[in-house]
Coordinates of C-alpha atoms in Angstrom, one line a residue:
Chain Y
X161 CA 0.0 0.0 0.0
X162 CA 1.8 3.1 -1.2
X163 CA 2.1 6.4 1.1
X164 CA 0.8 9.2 -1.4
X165 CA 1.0 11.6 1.6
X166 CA 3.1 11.3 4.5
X167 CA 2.6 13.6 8.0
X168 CA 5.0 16.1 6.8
X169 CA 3.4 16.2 3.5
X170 CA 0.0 16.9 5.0
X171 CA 1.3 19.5 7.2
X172 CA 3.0 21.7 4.6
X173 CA -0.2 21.1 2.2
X174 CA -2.7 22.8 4.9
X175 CA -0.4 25.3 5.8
X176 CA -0.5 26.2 1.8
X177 CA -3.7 25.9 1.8
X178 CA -4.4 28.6 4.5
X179 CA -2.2 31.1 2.7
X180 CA -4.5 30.9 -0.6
X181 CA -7.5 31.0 1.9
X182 CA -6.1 34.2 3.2
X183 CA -5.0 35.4 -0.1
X184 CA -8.1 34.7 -2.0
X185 CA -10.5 36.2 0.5
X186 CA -7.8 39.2 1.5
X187 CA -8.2 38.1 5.1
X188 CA -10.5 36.3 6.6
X189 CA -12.8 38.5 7.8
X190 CA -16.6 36.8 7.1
X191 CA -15.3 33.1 6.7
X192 CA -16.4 30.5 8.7
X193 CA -14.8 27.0 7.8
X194 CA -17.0 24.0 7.9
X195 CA -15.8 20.2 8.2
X196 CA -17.7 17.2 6.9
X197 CA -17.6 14.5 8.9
X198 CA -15.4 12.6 9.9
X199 CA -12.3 13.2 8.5
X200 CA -13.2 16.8 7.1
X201 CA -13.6 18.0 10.8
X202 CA -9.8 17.8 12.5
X203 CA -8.9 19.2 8.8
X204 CA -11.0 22.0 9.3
X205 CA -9.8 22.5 13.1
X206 CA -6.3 22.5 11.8
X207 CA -6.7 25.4 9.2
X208 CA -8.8 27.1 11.7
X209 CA -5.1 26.8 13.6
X210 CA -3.3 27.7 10.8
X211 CA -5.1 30.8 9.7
X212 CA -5.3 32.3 13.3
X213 CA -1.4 32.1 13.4
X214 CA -1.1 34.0 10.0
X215 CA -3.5 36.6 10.7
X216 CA -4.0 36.4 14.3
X217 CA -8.1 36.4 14.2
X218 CA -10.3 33.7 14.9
X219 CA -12.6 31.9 12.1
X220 CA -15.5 30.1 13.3
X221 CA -15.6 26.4 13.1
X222 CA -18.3 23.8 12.8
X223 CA -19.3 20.2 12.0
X224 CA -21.3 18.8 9.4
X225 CA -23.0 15.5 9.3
X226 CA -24.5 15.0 5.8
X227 CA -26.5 10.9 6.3
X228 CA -29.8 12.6 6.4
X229 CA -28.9 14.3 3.2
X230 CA -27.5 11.0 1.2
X231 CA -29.3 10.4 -2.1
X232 CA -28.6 7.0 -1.3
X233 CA -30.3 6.8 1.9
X234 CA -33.6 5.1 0.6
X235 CA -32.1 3.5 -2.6
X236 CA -31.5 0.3 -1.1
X237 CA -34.2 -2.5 -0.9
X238 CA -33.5 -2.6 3.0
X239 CA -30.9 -2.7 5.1
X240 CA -29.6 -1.0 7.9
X241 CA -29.0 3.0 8.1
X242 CA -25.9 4.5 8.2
X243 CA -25.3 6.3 11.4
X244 CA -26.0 9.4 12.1
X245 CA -23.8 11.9 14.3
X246 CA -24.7 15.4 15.6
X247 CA -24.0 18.8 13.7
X248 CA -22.8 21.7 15.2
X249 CA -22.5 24.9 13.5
X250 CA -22.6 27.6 16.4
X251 CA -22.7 30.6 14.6
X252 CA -25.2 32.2 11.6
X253 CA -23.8 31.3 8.4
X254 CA -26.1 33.8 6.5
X255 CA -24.0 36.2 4.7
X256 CA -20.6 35.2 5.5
X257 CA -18.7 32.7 3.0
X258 CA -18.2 28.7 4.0
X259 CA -14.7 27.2 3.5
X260 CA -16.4 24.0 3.9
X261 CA -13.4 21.0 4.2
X262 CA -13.7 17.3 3.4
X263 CA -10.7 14.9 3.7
X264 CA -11.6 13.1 -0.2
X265 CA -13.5 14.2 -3.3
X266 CA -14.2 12.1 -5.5
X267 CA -18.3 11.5 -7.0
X268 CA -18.9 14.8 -5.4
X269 CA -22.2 13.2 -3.9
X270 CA -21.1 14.1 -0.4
X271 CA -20.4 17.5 -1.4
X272 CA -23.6 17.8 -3.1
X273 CA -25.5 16.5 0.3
X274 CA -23.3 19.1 2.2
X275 CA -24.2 21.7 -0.2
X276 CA -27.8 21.3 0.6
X277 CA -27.0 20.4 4.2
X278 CA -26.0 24.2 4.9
X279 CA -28.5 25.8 2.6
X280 CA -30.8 24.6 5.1
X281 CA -29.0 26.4 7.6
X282 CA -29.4 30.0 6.1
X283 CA -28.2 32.0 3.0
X284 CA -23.8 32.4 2.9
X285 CA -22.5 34.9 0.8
X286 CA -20.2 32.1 -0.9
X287 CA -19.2 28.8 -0.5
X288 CA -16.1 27.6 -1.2
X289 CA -14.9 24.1 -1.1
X290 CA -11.5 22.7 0.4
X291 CA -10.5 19.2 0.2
X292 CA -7.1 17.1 1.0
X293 CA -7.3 14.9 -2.2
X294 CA -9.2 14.6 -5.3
X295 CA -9.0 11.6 -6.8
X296 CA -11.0 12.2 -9.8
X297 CA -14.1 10.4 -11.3
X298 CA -16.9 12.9 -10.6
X299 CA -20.8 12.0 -11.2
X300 CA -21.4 15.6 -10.3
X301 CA -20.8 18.8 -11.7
X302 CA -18.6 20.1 -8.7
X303 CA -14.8 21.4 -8.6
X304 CA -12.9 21.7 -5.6
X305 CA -11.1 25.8 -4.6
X306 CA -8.6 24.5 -3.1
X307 CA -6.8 20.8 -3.2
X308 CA -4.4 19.5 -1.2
X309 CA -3.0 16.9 -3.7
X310 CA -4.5 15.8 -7.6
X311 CA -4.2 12.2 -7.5
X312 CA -5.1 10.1 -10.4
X313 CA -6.7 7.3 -9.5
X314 CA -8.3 3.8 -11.1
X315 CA -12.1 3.3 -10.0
X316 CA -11.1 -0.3 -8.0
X317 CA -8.6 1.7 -5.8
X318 CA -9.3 3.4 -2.7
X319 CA -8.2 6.4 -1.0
X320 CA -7.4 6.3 2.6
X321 CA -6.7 9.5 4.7
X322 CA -5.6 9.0 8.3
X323 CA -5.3 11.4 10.8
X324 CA -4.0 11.8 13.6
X325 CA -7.7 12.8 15.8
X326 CA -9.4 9.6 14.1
X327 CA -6.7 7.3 13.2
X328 CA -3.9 7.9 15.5
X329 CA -1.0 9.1 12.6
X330 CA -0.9 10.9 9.5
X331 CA -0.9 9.8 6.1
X332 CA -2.9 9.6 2.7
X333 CA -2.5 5.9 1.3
X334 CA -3.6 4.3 -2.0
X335 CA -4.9 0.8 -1.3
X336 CA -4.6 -1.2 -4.8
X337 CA -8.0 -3.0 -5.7
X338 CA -6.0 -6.0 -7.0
X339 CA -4.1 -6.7 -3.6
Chain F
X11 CA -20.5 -3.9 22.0
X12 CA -22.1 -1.2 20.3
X13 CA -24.4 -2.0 16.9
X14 CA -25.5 0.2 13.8
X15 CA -28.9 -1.6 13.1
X16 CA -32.1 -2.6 14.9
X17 CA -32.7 -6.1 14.6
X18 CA -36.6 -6.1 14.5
X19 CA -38.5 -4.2 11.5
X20 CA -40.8 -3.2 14.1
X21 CA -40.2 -1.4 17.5
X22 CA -43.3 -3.2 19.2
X23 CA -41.5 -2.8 22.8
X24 CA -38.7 -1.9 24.8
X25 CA -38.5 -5.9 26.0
X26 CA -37.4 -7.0 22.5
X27 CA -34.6 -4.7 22.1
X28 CA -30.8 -5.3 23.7
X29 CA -29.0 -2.4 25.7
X30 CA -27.1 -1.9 22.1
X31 CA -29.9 -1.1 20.3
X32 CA -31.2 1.2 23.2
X33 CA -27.9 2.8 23.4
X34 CA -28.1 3.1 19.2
X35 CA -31.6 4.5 19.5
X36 CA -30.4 7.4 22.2
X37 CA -27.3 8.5 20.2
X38 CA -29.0 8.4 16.8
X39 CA -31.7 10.7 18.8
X40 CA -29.0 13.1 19.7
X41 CA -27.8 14.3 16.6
X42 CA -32.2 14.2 15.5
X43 CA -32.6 16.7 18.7
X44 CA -30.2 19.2 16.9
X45 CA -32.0 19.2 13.2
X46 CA -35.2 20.9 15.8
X47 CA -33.2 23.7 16.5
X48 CA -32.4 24.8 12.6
X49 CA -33.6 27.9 10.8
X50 CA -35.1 25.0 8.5
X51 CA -36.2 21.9 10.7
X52 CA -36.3 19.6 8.1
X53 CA -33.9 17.2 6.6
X54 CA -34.3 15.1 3.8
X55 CA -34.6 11.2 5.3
X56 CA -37.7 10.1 4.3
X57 CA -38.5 11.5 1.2
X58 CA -41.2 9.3 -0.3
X59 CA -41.8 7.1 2.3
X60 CA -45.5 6.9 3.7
X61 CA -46.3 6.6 7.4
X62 CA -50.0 6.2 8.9
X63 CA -50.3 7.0 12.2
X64 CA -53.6 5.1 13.6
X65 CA -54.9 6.3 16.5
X66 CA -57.8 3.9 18.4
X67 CA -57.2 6.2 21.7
X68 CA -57.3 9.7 22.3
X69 CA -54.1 11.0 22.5
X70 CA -52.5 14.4 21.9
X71 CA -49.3 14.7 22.7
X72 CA -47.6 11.4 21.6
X73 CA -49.8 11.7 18.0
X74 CA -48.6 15.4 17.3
X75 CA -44.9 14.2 18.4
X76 CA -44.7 11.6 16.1
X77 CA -46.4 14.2 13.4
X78 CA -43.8 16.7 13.8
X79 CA -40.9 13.9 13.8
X80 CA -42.2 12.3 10.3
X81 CA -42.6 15.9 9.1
X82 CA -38.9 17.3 10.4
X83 CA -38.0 13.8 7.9
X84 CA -40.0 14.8 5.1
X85 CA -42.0 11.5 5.3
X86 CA -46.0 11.8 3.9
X87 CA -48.2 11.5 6.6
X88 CA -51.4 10.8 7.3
X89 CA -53.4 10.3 10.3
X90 CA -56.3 8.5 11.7
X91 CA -58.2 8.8 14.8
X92 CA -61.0 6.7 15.5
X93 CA -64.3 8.2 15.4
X94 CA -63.8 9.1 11.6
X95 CA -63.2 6.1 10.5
X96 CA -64.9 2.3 9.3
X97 CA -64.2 1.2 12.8
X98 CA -67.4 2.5 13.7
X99 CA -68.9 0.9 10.7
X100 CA -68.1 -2.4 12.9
X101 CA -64.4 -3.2 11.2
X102 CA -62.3 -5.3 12.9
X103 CA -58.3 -3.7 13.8
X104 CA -57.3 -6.5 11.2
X105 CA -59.4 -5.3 8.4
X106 CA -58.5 -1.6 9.3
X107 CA -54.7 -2.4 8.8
X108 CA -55.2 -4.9 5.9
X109 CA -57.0 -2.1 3.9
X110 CA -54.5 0.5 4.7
X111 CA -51.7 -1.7 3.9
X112 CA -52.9 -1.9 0.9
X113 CA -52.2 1.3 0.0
X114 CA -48.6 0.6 0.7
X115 CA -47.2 2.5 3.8
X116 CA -43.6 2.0 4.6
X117 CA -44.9 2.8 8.4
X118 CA -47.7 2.7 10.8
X119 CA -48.2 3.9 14.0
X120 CA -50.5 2.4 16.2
X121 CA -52.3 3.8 19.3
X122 CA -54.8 1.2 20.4
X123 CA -56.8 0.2 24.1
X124 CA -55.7 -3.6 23.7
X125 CA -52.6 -4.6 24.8
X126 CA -50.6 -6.9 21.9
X127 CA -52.5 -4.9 19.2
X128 CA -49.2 -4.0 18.2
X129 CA -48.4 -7.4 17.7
X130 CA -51.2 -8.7 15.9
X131 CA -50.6 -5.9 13.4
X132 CA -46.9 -6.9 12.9
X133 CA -48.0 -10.2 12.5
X134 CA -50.3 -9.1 9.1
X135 CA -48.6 -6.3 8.0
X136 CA -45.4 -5.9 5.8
X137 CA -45.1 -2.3 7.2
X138 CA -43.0 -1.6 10.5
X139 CA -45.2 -1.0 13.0
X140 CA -44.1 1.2 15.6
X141 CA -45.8 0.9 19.2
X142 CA -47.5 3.8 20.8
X143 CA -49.1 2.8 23.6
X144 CA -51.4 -0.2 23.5
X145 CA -53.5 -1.3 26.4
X146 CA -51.5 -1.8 29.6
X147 CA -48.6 -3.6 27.4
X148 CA -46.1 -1.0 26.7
X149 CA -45.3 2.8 25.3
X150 CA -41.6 2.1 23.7
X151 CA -41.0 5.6 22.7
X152 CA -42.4 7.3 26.1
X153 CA -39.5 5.3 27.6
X154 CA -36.8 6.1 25.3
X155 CA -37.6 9.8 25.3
X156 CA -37.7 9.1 29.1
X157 CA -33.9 7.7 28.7
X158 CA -32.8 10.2 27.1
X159 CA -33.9 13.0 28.8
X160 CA -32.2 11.1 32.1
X161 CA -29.3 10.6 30.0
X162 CA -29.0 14.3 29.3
X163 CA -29.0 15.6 32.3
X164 CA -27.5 12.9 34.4
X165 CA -25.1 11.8 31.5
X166 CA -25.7 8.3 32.6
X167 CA -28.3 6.0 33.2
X168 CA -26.5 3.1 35.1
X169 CA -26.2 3.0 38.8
X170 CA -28.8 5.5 39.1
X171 CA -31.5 5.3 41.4
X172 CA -34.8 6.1 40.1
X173 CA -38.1 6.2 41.5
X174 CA -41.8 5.6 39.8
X175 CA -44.0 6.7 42.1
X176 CA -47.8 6.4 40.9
X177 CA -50.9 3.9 39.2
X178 CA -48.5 1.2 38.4
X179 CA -51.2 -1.8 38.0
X180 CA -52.7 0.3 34.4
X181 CA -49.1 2.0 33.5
X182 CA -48.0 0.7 30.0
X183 CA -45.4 3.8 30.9
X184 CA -44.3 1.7 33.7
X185 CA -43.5 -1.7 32.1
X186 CA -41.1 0.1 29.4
X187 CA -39.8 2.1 31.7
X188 CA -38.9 -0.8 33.7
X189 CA -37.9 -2.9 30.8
X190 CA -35.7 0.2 29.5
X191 CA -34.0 1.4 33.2
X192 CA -33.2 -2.2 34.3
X193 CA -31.4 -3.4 31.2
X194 CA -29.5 -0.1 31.2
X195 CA -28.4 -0.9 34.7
X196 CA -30.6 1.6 36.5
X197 CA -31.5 0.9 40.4
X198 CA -35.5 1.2 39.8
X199 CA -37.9 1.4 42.8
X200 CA -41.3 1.7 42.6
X201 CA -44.5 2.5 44.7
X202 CA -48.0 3.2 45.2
X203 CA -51.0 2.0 47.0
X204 CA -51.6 -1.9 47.7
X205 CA -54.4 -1.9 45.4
X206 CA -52.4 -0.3 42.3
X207 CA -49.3 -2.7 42.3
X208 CA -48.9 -6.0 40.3
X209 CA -48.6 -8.4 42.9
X210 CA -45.4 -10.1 40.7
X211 CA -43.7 -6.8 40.1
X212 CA -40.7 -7.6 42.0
X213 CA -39.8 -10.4 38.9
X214 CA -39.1 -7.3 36.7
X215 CA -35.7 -6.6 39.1
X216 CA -37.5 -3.3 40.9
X217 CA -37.7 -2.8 44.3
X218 CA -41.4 -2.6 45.6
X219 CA -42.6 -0.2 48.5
X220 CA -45.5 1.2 49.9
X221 CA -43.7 4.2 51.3
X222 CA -43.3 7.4 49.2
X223 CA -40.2 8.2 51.6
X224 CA -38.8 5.2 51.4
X225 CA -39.0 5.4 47.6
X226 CA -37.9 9.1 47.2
X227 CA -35.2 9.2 49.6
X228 CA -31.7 9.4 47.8
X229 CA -33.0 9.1 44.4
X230 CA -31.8 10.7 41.5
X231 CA -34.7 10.4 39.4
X232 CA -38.4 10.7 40.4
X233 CA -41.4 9.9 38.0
X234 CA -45.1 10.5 38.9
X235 CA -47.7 8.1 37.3
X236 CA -50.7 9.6 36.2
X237 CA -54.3 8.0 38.3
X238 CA -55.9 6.2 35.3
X239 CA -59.3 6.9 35.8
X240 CA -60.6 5.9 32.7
X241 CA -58.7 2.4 33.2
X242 CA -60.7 1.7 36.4
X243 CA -63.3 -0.3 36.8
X244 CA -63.6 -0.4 40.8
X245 CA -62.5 1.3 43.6
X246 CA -58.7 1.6 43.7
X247 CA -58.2 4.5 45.9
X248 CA -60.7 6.1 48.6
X249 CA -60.0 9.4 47.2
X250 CA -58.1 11.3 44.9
X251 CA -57.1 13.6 47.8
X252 CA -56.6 11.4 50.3
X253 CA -54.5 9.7 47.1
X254 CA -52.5 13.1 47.5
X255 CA -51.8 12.5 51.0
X256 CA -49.9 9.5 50.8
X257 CA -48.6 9.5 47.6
X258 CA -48.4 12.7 46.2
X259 CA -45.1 14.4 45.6
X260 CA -44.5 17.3 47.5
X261 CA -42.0 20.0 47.9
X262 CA -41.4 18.7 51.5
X263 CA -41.0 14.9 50.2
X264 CA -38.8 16.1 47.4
X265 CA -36.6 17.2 49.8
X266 CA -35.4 13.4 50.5
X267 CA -34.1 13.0 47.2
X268 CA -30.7 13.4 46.3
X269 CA -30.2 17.3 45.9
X270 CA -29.7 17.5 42.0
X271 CA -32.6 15.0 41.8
X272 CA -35.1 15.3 38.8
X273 CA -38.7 15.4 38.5
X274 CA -40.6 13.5 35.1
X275 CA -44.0 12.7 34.4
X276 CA -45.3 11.5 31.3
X277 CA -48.5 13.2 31.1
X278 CA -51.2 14.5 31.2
X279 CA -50.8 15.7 35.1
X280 CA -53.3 15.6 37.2
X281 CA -52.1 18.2 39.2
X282 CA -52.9 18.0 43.4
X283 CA -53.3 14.3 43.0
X284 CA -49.9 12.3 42.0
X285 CA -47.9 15.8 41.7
X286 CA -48.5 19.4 43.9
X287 CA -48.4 22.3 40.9
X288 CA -45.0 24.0 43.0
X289 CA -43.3 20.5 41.5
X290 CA -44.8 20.3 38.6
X291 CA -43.2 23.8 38.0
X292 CA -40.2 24.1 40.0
X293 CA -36.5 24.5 38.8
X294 CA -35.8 20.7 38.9
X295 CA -38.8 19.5 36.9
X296 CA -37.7 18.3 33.3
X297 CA -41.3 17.5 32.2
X298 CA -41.3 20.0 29.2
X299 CA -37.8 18.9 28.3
X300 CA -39.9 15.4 28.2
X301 CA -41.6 16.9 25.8
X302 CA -39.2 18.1 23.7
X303 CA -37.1 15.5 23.4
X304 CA -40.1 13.1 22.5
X305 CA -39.7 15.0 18.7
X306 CA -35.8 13.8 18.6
X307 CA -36.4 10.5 19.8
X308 CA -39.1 9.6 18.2
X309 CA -37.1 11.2 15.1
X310 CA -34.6 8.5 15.4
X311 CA -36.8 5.4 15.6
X312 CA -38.8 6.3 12.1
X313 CA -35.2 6.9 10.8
X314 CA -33.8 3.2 12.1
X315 CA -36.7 1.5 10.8
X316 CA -37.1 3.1 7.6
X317 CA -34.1 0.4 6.7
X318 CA -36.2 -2.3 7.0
X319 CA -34.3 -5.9 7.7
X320 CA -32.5 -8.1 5.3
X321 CA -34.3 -11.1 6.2
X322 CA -37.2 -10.8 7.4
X323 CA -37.9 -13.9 9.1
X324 CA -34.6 -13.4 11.0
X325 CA -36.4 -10.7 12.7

């Protein structure tokens, strides 16, 4: 199972990452960032970090859970339902613009339940997305601002991104369908 | 050992489900308590599926509850109360549910005054069935909601000691709440008069007493029963005020709980009979926040069961 990303890696990619956030918005005055659960949440806490060193202000952070929002949810004959964990968004996000953060895009589904996730929430100004890897292999109409790493990948692989909150280290690996 | 499904396609009572599943119920609820408090309280779940809520007994809380929780899911609802419907035409409960399954709900929920109706219609009927209330049998979501409120404010549930104080011989409130508080390792007492206990109650793992002190005193939790009226046929107390007396919960009896103790009742009060109105108001009573959380909880079970089961005859 090849690395793609090790913890160093990561680290230098969200701290680039901030700097176009800050340069792209001139500041960050009105953004609020947004992580998808699971793995978009520590991301989003760390660039929540990251910009606060740079430009010494705070940016709001809050968590996503997008199950109730799957276009999947009732497609299956039966089965059991995914699992769904609380969101906390504890602040308005009408008018300001939403650096909302996932770890992998890749049908853009998720995004696309996330997008009408925080619609329901209010009316942002913008919303911009921000994701660790994009592997490609869209269904959906939907581009990422910012990415951490392109990564070509074949449909039978999969993308894994551990982090240290969830997974105890850091690193982005590319499990081979063939193994 | 936690789990991600319920095992049953129905949720006819709290006895058929494992600590797990009551534990995956109350965290699913949770994250359901949080969509209430949204600019837009609404999430899209259950689009398209129909649920029938069929009510045989008056009921206006639990009914608009489950309403509001199959509306915040986007499910199509309809519901039935008795009194406008064939069952005055003579229909049997059978017939009712055979004819409205098939119309093909994916849910329905049934109120009714026999106990094991619930059952029967799980037996006929492809749809889940979810339970709410029938007879003297059980009122599954009362309980969890009941849970979860404890849960919230106590952060636990086991070791706790809580106290149901109240008409335990006609209380369908009672036997989940048992069911639910013992398996989750609470330390349940209950007590009223002679004539309203079930002289085997002490098999369900409570403790039984006559005394309202004895009951009360150290508790973390205490629930008031509502006097069934309408379920008695006989005399089970002299009086509702000399009821009051003995068993009522007062300011003064409060005081023998545990300080932080908390105050539930299921409704409807009958205020100045099992509960004094200063209580029933007072800073440690959480029977609004009963309320409240009934949406979220009962939120949760429509969403678990909207799954269905892989094989059905598993269940």
């Amino acid at each position: 199972m090849p690395v793609v990303m090790d913890a160093d890696r990561i680290g230098r990619t969200l701290t680039r990452i901030a700097h176009e956030i800050v340069e792209r918005n001139k500041g960050t005055e009105d953004l609020a960032l947004v992580g998808v659960r699971t793995r978009g949440v520590p991301i989003a806490r760390r660039l929540a970090r990251t910009l606060q060193e740079i430009t010494g202000h705070e940016v709001p952070t809050g968590t996503l859970d997008i199950t109730l929002y799957r276009d999947d949810l009732m497609r299956h004959a039966v089965g059991p339902q995914p699992l769904v964990r609380s969101t906390e968004i504890p602040f308005s996000i009408d008018g300001r613009k939403i650096l909302l953060v996932d770890d992998v895009l890749y049908t853009g589904r998720t995004t696309r339940a996330a997008l009408d996730a925080l619609i329901d929430f209010g009316r942002p100004k913008a919303i911009q997305l921000i994701v660790l890897v994009d592997r490609g292999h869209r269904e959906l109409p939907i581009k990422a601002d910012y990415v951490g790493r392109n990564l070509p990948t074949a449909l039978e692989e999969s993308v894994q991104v551990r982090l240290q909150e969830t997974d105890g280290k850091d690193e982005v690996v590319l499990d081979g369908g063939g193994e | 050992m936690t789990v991600n499904a319920l095992r049953g396609k129905d949720l006819l009572g709290i006895a058929e489900l494992s600590p797990e599943e009551i534990a995956l119920i109350l965290d699913t609820a949770e994250a359901m308590k949080e969509v209430g408090t949204r600019p837009i309280k609404k999430v899209p779940a259950l689009r398209g599926k129909t649920i029938v809520n069929l009510f045989f007994e008056p009921s206006t809380r639990t009914r608009t509850s489950f309403e509001i929780a199959e509306k915040r899911l986007s499910a199509d609802t309809l519901s039935i109360a008795i009194g406008h419907s064939s069952v005055v035409k003579g229909e049997t409960l059978a017939d009712t549910a055979l004819n409205l399954e098939a119309m093909a709900p994916d849910m329905i929920v049934l109120r009714h005054a026999s106990s094991g109706a619930c059952h029967l219609l799980s037996r006929i009927c492809r749809s889940a069935i979810i339970n709410a209330g029938d007879g003297t049998h059980e009122h599954p979501t009362q309980a969890l909601l009941d849970a979860f409120t404890i849960r919230e404010r106590k952060k636990r549930l086991s070791g706790l000691k809580v106290a149901i104080v109240g008409d335990l011989l006609h209380s369908r409130v009672l036997r989940s709440n048992i069911h639910l508080l013992t398996k989750m390792g609470a330390n349940v007492w209950v007590c009223g008069p002679p004539t309203l206990i079930p002289v085997d109650i002490a098999r369900f793992g409570v403790t039984a007493t006559h005394s309202i002190d004895e009951a009360v005193r150290d508790a973390d939790v205490v629930m008031l029963l509502r006097i069934q009226l309408e379920r008695m046929e006989g005399a089970f107390v002299p009086s509702l005020r000399e009821y009051f007396r003995v068993f009522g919960m007062t300011e003064a009896r409060l005081r023998l709980a545990r300080p932080d103790a908390i105050i539930m009742h299921p409704g409807p009060m009958n205020r100045g009979v099992e509960i004094a109105s200063e209580v029933a108001d007072g800073p440690y009573s959480v029977i609004l926040e009963q309320v409240a959380n009934g949406v979220a909880v009962r939120m949760a079970v429509l969403y678990l069961l909207a799954g269905g089961v892989e094989n059905e005859e598993a269940a």
